[in-house]
Amino acid sequence: MTLDGLRALVAEGESERLELKKTTAELRAVRDAHTAGRLESAVMNPVEALRKLNLLEGDQPNQAAVVAFAKDPLPDYPQCVLRMARFLGVTKSEFLDQRHLTGNAFVLLNEAELFLRRHLPVRGRFESGRMERIDEPLFPPLALREALVSALCHRDYAIYGGAIYVAVYDDRVEIISSGALPFGLTVDELKREHQSRPRNPYLAEVFYRRGLIELWGRGTLKIVELCRLAGHPEPEFGLQAGDLVVRFLPSGYSPPLRASHDLTERQRRILSIMRDGRRWMSREIASQLTPRPASPTLREDLAMLRSLGLVESSGRGRGARWWLKSVGNIME
């Protein structure tokens, strides 16, 4: 939706493309802000909701209104895009899943969280006195969410072809946002106390009102703290081709000694096939399975088994070979 189109919708009271109904995102945002104590009163009129959120200049909506609430930012806002991929292994040579989505900031935040929930590798550990294995994500979900919020709120939307990127590998997760750091801020300062100078102040105000951020320059410090509290290494902040990269690394862990009871039947069968010690190609494994799984399904199973420390691999693509890491690690 164009900015002029958004202005026309407000002027005409239209509600199809910008969500101007009593149950829409604008009003939910105002209700959230009121509930969080960050707005003095809730409103029932959508135009007044935009005004409360500082998204009107006079009677005209600003560009932050499009980024925050437009149902369809295309074709005039192609930078409102999210690109996500779950890669096989530790390089971009092959992927298990990929998504390319457009939408407003809150839609993209929700989609990114769903993607991470679906694709984050899981680790297993045992605690003294408990027979059951404890499964938990290999990367801290709360810190990842904070990084997503920061990327959506603070990226450089002036870069017409920019985007948010979420890349999940076996050994790391990277969240990349278009644009270098603003106002002379350096990467090293992200892990120290620094003043809040948001690049997108109106959008930051919306995120603040909804309780998603604070306006004290603590977003990156909170990401670091959440990683520490979850027992994970500190994230890495860096610049790559003019974009900001936040890289999450897994904590050290030992592969589970008794994992198969928590695996799917097909994954247990894959481990059983590999018991002979051979190095198997994926098509050879597939030929031993009934019903025969689709190639992407088998690749995801193998990636999961590798993330659990149960299998290893060498090579790439169709020529990759897979083998059991230790026969003693499996107990059916």
mmCIF file of N, CA and C in Angstrom, residues 204-295:
data_model
loop_
_atom_site.group_PDB
_atom_site.id
_atom_site.type_symbol
_atom_site.label_atom_id
_atom_site.label_comp_id
_atom_site.label_asym_id
_atom_site.label_seq_id
_atom_site.Cartn_x
_atom_site.Cartn_y
_atom_site.Cartn_z
ATOM 1 N N ALA A 204 9.710 3.084 16.673
ATOM 2 C CA ALA A 204 10.180 2.695 18.001
ATOM 3 C C ALA A 204 9.143 3.034 19.064
ATOM 4 N N GLU A 205 8.444 4.148 18.874
ATOM 5 C CA GLU A 205 7.394 4.535 19.823
ATOM 6 C C GLU A 205 6.274 3.506 19.847
ATOM 7 N N VAL A 206 5.899 2.982 18.674
ATOM 8 C CA VAL A 206 4.857 1.954 18.609
ATOM 9 C C VAL A 206 5.318 0.692 19.330
ATOM 10 N N PHE A 207 6.551 0.262 19.068
ATOM 11 C CA PHE A 207 7.080 -0.934 19.728
ATOM 12 C C PHE A 207 7.154 -0.721 21.238
ATOM 13 N N TYR A 208 7.524 0.483 21.648
ATOM 14 C CA TYR A 208 7.579 0.787 23.077
ATOM 15 C C TYR A 208 6.191 0.730 23.702
ATOM 16 N N ARG A 209 5.226 1.363 23.049
ATOM 17 C CA ARG A 209 3.868 1.383 23.592
ATOM 18 C C ARG A 209 3.305 -0.020 23.743
ATOM 19 N N ARG A 210 3.696 -0.925 22.857
ATOM 20 C CA ARG A 210 3.204 -2.301 22.937
ATOM 21 C C ARG A 210 4.001 -3.145 23.924
ATOM 22 N N GLY A 211 4.983 -2.549 24.573
ATOM 23 C CA GLY A 211 5.750 -3.275 25.578
ATOM 24 C C GLY A 211 6.821 -4.180 25.008
ATOM 25 N N LEU A 212 7.196 -3.965 23.740
ATOM 26 C CA LEU A 212 8.177 -4.834 23.098
ATOM 27 C C LEU A 212 9.609 -4.348 23.282
ATOM 28 N N ILE A 213 9.802 -3.053 23.491
ATOM 29 C CA ILE A 213 11.147 -2.520 23.706
ATOM 30 C C ILE A 213 11.102 -1.484 24.819
ATOM 31 N N GLU A 214 12.285 -1.136 25.315
ATOM 32 C CA GLU A 214 12.447 0.010 26.193
ATOM 33 C C GLU A 214 13.166 1.098 25.394
ATOM 34 N N LEU A 215 13.093 2.302 25.844
ATOM 35 C CA LEU A 215 13.733 3.412 25.131
ATOM 36 C C LEU A 215 14.955 3.908 25.890
ATOM 37 N N TRP A 216 15.774 2.941 26.329
ATOM 38 C CA TRP A 216 16.951 3.295 27.114
ATOM 39 C C TRP A 216 18.233 2.732 26.509
ATOM 40 N N GLY A 217 18.192 2.295 25.259
ATOM 41 C CA GLY A 217 19.393 1.766 24.624
ATOM 42 C C GLY A 217 19.858 0.449 25.202
ATOM 43 N N ARG A 218 18.908 -0.325 25.777
ATOM 44 C CA ARG A 218 19.279 -1.573 26.432
ATOM 45 C C ARG A 218 18.918 -2.809 25.617
ATOM 46 N N GLY A 219 18.449 -2.653 24.406
ATOM 47 C CA GLY A 219 18.012 -3.813 23.636
ATOM 48 C C GLY A 219 19.102 -4.839 23.422
ATOM 49 N N THR A 220 20.279 -4.386 22.968
ATOM 50 C CA THR A 220 21.368 -5.334 22.730
ATOM 51 C C THR A 220 21.924 -5.884 24.042
ATOM 52 N N LEU A 221 21.928 -5.063 25.094
ATOM 53 C CA LEU A 221 22.370 -5.558 26.400
ATOM 54 C C LEU A 221 21.425 -6.633 26.916
ATOM 55 N N LYS A 222 20.137 -6.463 26.650
ATOM 56 C CA LYS A 222 19.162 -7.467 27.071
ATOM 57 C C LYS A 222 19.376 -8.774 26.326
ATOM 58 N N ILE A 223 19.722 -8.699 25.039
ATOM 59 C CA ILE A 223 20.015 -9.912 24.272
ATOM 60 C C ILE A 223 21.185 -10.661 24.905
ATOM 61 N N VAL A 224 22.236 -9.925 25.263
ATOM 62 C CA VAL A 224 23.406 -10.534 25.906
ATOM 63 C C VAL A 224 23.015 -11.162 27.237
ATOM 64 N N GLU A 225 22.228 -10.443 28.037
ATOM 65 C CA GLU A 225 21.818 -10.942 29.351
ATOM 66 C C GLU A 225 20.975 -12.204 29.227
ATOM 67 N N LEU A 226 20.052 -12.234 28.266
ATOM 68 C CA LEU A 226 19.197 -13.406 28.085
ATOM 69 C C LEU A 226 20.012 -14.624 27.670
ATOM 70 N N CYS A 227 21.040 -14.418 26.864
ATOM 71 C CA CYS A 227 21.919 -15.531 26.493
ATOM 72 C C CYS A 227 22.659 -16.057 27.719
ATOM 73 N N ARG A 228 23.171 -15.152 28.533
ATOM 74 C CA ARG A 228 23.893 -15.569 29.740
ATOM 75 C C ARG A 228 22.983 -16.331 30.689
ATOM 76 N N LEU A 229 21.781 -15.807 30.914
ATOM 77 C CA LEU A 229 20.848 -16.456 31.834
ATOM 78 C C LEU A 229 20.472 -17.850 31.369
ATOM 79 N N ALA A 230 20.451 -18.051 30.048
ATOM 80 C CA ALA A 230 20.107 -19.367 29.499
ATOM 81 C C ALA A 230 21.322 -20.286 29.417
ATOM 82 N N GLY A 231 22.478 -19.807 29.887
ATOM 83 C CA GLY A 231 23.677 -20.629 29.860
ATOM 84 C C GLY A 231 24.332 -20.718 28.499
ATOM 85 N N HIS A 232 24.130 -19.706 27.669
ATOM 86 C CA HIS A 232 24.681 -19.703 26.314
ATOM 87 C C HIS A 232 25.806 -18.679 26.198
ATOM 88 N N PRO A 233 26.674 -18.849 25.213
ATOM 89 C CA PRO A 233 27.704 -17.830 24.972
ATOM 90 C C PRO A 233 27.065 -16.501 24.592
ATOM 91 N N GLU A 234 27.806 -15.434 24.800
ATOM 92 C CA GLU A 234 27.311 -14.133 24.354
ATOM 93 C C GLU A 234 27.164 -14.133 22.832
ATOM 94 N N PRO A 235 26.146 -13.461 22.314
ATOM 95 C CA PRO A 235 26.007 -13.378 20.857
ATOM 96 C C PRO A 235 27.115 -12.515 20.264
ATOM 97 N N GLU A 236 27.353 -12.711 19.000
ATOM 98 C CA GLU A 236 28.327 -11.890 18.287
ATOM 99 C C GLU A 236 27.594 -10.832 17.474
ATOM 100 N N PHE A 237 28.052 -9.586 17.555
ATOM 101 C CA PHE A 237 27.516 -8.501 16.741
ATOM 102 C C PHE A 237 28.573 -8.117 15.712
ATOM 103 N N GLY A 238 28.143 -7.921 14.481
ATOM 104 C CA GLY A 238 29.100 -7.554 13.451
ATOM 105 C C GLY A 238 28.425 -6.882 12.277
ATOM 106 N N LEU A 239 29.233 -6.337 11.394
ATOM 107 C CA LEU A 239 28.746 -5.717 10.166
ATOM 108 C C LEU A 239 29.197 -6.558 8.984
ATOM 109 N N GLN A 240 28.291 -6.765 8.061
ATOM 110 C CA GLN A 240 28.569 -7.593 6.894
ATOM 111 C C GLN A 240 27.943 -6.936 5.671
ATOM 112 N N ALA A 241 28.789 -6.423 4.784
ATOM 113 C CA ALA A 241 28.316 -5.760 3.561
ATOM 114 C C ALA A 241 27.295 -4.667 3.874
ATOM 115 N N GLY A 242 27.548 -3.916 4.942
ATOM 116 C CA GLY A 242 26.666 -2.813 5.293
ATOM 117 C C GLY A 242 25.436 -3.191 6.080
ATOM 118 N N ASP A 243 25.312 -4.450 6.465
ATOM 119 C CA ASP A 243 24.171 -4.911 7.258
ATOM 120 C C ASP A 243 24.640 -5.315 8.654
ATOM 121 N N LEU A 244 23.730 -5.206 9.619
ATOM 122 C CA LEU A 244 24.037 -5.614 10.988
ATOM 123 C C LEU A 244 23.702 -7.090 11.165
ATOM 124 N N VAL A 245 24.653 -7.846 11.695
ATOM 125 C CA VAL A 245 24.483 -9.282 11.914
ATOM 126 C C VAL A 245 24.542 -9.567 13.410
ATOM 127 N N VAL A 246 23.549 -10.304 13.905
ATOM 128 C CA VAL A 246 23.579 -10.821 15.275
ATOM 129 C C VAL A 246 23.677 -12.333 15.157
ATOM 130 N N ARG A 247 24.749 -12.889 15.690
ATOM 131 C CA ARG A 247 25.021 -14.325 15.533
ATOM 132 C C ARG A 247 24.935 -15.013 16.892
ATOM 133 N N PHE A 248 24.085 -16.041 16.971
ATOM 134 C CA PHE A 248 23.905 -16.807 18.202
ATOM 135 C C PHE A 248 24.627 -18.144 18.066
ATOM 136 N N LEU A 249 25.391 -18.494 19.104
ATOM 137 C CA LEU A 249 26.162 -19.728 19.103
ATOM 138 C C LEU A 249 25.626 -20.662 20.181
ATOM 139 N N PRO A 250 25.722 -21.967 19.960
ATOM 140 C CA PRO A 250 25.182 -22.912 20.946
ATOM 141 C C PRO A 250 26.113 -23.057 22.137
ATOM 142 N N SER A 251 25.545 -23.440 23.256
ATOM 143 C CA SER A 251 26.376 -23.762 24.406
ATOM 144 C C SER A 251 26.918 -25.174 24.228
ATOM 145 N N GLY A 252 28.021 -25.476 24.912
ATOM 146 C CA GLY A 252 28.572 -26.814 24.821
ATOM 147 C C GLY A 252 27.667 -27.819 25.509
ATOM 148 N N TYR A 253 27.553 -28.990 24.916
ATOM 149 C CA TYR A 253 26.727 -30.036 25.513
ATOM 150 C C TYR A 253 27.208 -31.387 25.027
ATOM 151 N N SER A 254 26.868 -32.424 25.785
ATOM 152 C CA SER A 254 27.223 -33.784 25.398
ATOM 153 C C SER A 254 26.049 -34.423 24.691
ATOM 154 N N PRO A 255 26.292 -35.162 23.618
ATOM 155 C CA PRO A 255 25.191 -35.841 22.936
ATOM 156 C C PRO A 255 24.454 -36.754 23.902
ATOM 157 N N PRO A 256 23.144 -36.840 23.818
ATOM 158 C CA PRO A 256 22.372 -37.685 24.722
ATOM 159 C C PRO A 256 22.749 -39.148 24.555
ATOM 160 N N LEU A 257 22.862 -39.856 25.671
ATOM 161 C CA LEU A 257 23.230 -41.263 25.610
ATOM 162 C C LEU A 257 22.045 -42.152 25.287
ATOM 163 N N ARG A 258 20.862 -41.707 25.634
ATOM 164 C CA ARG A 258 19.680 -42.514 25.351
ATOM 165 C C ARG A 258 18.653 -41.595 24.734
ATOM 166 N N ALA A 259 18.671 -41.507 23.411
ATOM 167 C CA ALA A 259 17.832 -40.517 22.748
ATOM 168 C C ALA A 259 16.698 -41.117 21.965
ATOM 169 N N SER A 260 16.815 -42.387 21.570
ATOM 170 C CA SER A 260 15.903 -42.890 20.553
ATOM 171 C C SER A 260 14.456 -42.924 21.009
ATOM 172 N N HIS A 261 14.198 -42.998 22.318
ATOM 173 C CA HIS A 261 12.807 -43.072 22.747
ATOM 174 C C HIS A 261 12.070 -41.759 22.500
ATOM 175 N N ASP A 262 12.799 -40.659 22.259
ATOM 176 C CA ASP A 262 12.165 -39.378 21.988
ATOM 177 C C ASP A 262 12.166 -39.028 20.506
ATOM 178 N N LEU A 263 12.721 -39.898 19.668
ATOM 179 C CA LEU A 263 12.762 -39.651 18.237
ATOM 180 C C LEU A 263 11.512 -40.202 17.573
ATOM 181 N N THR A 264 11.271 -39.764 16.350
ATOM 182 C CA THR A 264 10.160 -40.330 15.589
ATOM 183 C C THR A 264 10.520 -41.746 15.160
ATOM 184 N N GLU A 265 9.508 -42.498 14.783
ATOM 185 C CA GLU A 265 9.742 -43.869 14.331
ATOM 186 C C GLU A 265 10.678 -43.891 13.127
ATOM 187 N N ARG A 266 10.500 -42.953 12.212
ATOM 188 C CA ARG A 266 11.360 -42.923 11.025
ATOM 189 C C ARG A 266 12.802 -42.600 11.405
ATOM 190 N N GLN A 267 13.001 -41.678 12.348
ATOM 191 C CA GLN A 267 14.360 -41.344 12.776
ATOM 192 C C GLN A 267 15.027 -42.527 13.465
ATOM 193 N N ARG A 268 14.264 -43.286 14.253
ATOM 194 C CA ARG A 268 14.829 -44.491 14.876
ATOM 195 C C ARG A 268 15.214 -45.516 13.822
ATOM 196 N N ARG A 269 14.386 -45.612 12.782
ATOM 197 C CA ARG A 269 14.684 -46.550 11.701
ATOM 198 C C ARG A 269 15.963 -46.137 10.960
ATOM 199 N N ILE A 270 16.136 -44.834 10.758
ATOM 200 C CA ILE A 270 17.358 -44.345 10.104
ATOM 201 C C ILE A 270 18.589 -44.742 10.917
ATOM 202 N N LEU A 271 18.527 -44.575 12.233
ATOM 203 C CA LEU A 271 19.647 -44.962 13.087
ATOM 204 C C LEU A 271 19.906 -46.458 13.009
ATOM 205 N N SER A 272 18.832 -47.233 12.940
ATOM 206 C CA SER A 272 18.979 -48.682 12.837
ATOM 207 C C SER A 272 19.659 -49.081 11.531
ATOM 208 N N ILE A 273 19.297 -48.402 10.444
ATOM 209 C CA ILE A 273 19.908 -48.682 9.141
ATOM 210 C C ILE A 273 21.413 -48.449 9.198
ATOM 211 N N MET A 274 21.834 -47.440 9.949
ATOM 212 C CA MET A 274 23.250 -47.063 9.990
ATOM 213 C C MET A 274 24.082 -47.909 10.946
ATOM 214 N N ARG A 275 23.471 -48.870 11.607
ATOM 215 C CA ARG A 275 24.197 -49.647 12.604
ATOM 216 C C ARG A 275 25.370 -50.440 12.023
ATOM 217 N N ASP A 276 25.350 -50.692 10.711
ATOM 218 C CA ASP A 276 26.413 -51.512 10.125
ATOM 219 C C ASP A 276 27.742 -50.770 9.992
ATOM 220 N N GLY A 277 27.745 -49.459 10.338
ATOM 221 C CA GLY A 277 28.988 -48.705 10.300
ATOM 222 C C GLY A 277 29.338 -48.126 8.946
ATOM 223 N N ARG A 278 28.534 -48.414 7.923
ATOM 224 C CA ARG A 278 28.784 -47.868 6.587
ATOM 225 C C ARG A 278 28.546 -46.361 6.556
ATOM 226 N N ARG A 279 29.035 -45.753 5.498
ATOM 227 C CA ARG A 279 28.742 -44.346 5.221
ATOM 228 C C ARG A 279 27.707 -44.312 4.105
ATOM 229 N N TRP A 280 26.504 -43.893 4.463
ATOM 230 C CA TRP A 280 25.347 -44.003 3.581
ATOM 231 C C TRP A 280 25.089 -42.695 2.840
ATOM 232 N N MET A 281 24.652 -42.823 1.576
ATOM 233 C CA MET A 281 24.117 -41.677 0.849
ATOM 234 C C MET A 281 22.633 -41.575 1.170
ATOM 235 N N SER A 282 22.083 -40.374 1.076
ATOM 236 C CA SER A 282 20.683 -40.178 1.475
ATOM 237 C C SER A 282 19.731 -41.021 0.633
ATOM 238 N N ARG A 283 20.022 -41.184 -0.648
ATOM 239 C CA ARG A 283 19.125 -41.992 -1.483
ATOM 240 C C ARG A 283 19.162 -43.465 -1.078
ATOM 241 N N GLU A 284 20.314 -43.915 -0.563
ATOM 242 C CA GLU A 284 20.407 -45.297 -0.090
ATOM 243 C C GLU A 284 19.581 -45.482 1.179
ATOM 244 N N ILE A 285 19.629 -44.473 2.046
ATOM 245 C CA ILE A 285 18.812 -44.539 3.263
ATOM 246 C C ILE A 285 17.339 -44.539 2.900
ATOM 247 N N ALA A 286 16.958 -43.654 1.976
ATOM 248 C CA ALA A 286 15.553 -43.557 1.570
ATOM 249 C C ALA A 286 15.041 -44.871 1.017
ATOM 250 N N SER A 287 15.885 -45.598 0.287
ATOM 251 C CA SER A 287 15.447 -46.864 -0.322
ATOM 252 C C SER A 287 15.152 -47.932 0.717
ATOM 253 N N GLN A 288 15.670 -47.753 1.944
ATOM 254 C CA GLN A 288 15.441 -48.729 3.011
ATOM 255 C C GLN A 288 14.228 -48.387 3.875
ATOM 256 N N LEU A 289 13.627 -47.236 3.611
ATOM 257 C CA LEU A 289 12.508 -46.778 4.439
ATOM 258 C C LEU A 289 11.178 -47.012 3.742
ATOM 259 N N THR A 290 10.188 -47.454 4.513
ATOM 260 C CA THR A 290 8.834 -47.654 4.007
ATOM 261 C C THR A 290 7.840 -46.990 4.962
ATOM 262 N N PRO A 291 7.013 -46.049 4.437
ATOM 263 C CA PRO A 291 7.037 -45.512 3.074
ATOM 264 C C PRO A 291 8.278 -44.654 2.853
ATOM 265 N N ARG A 292 8.665 -44.537 1.599
ATOM 266 C CA ARG A 292 9.860 -43.761 1.269
ATOM 267 C C ARG A 292 9.574 -42.274 1.470
ATOM 268 N N PRO A 293 10.372 -41.584 2.297
ATOM 269 C CA PRO A 293 10.097 -40.162 2.559
ATOM 270 C C PRO A 293 10.539 -39.279 1.400
ATOM 271 N N ALA A 294 9.934 -38.100 1.308
ATOM 272 C CA ALA A 294 10.381 -37.108 0.339
ATOM 273 C C ALA A 294 11.791 -36.651 0.711
ATOM 274 N N SER A 295 12.552 -36.236 -0.275
ATOM 275 C CA SER A 295 13.947 -35.839 -0.038
ATOM 276 C C SER A 295 14.083 -34.748 1.020
#
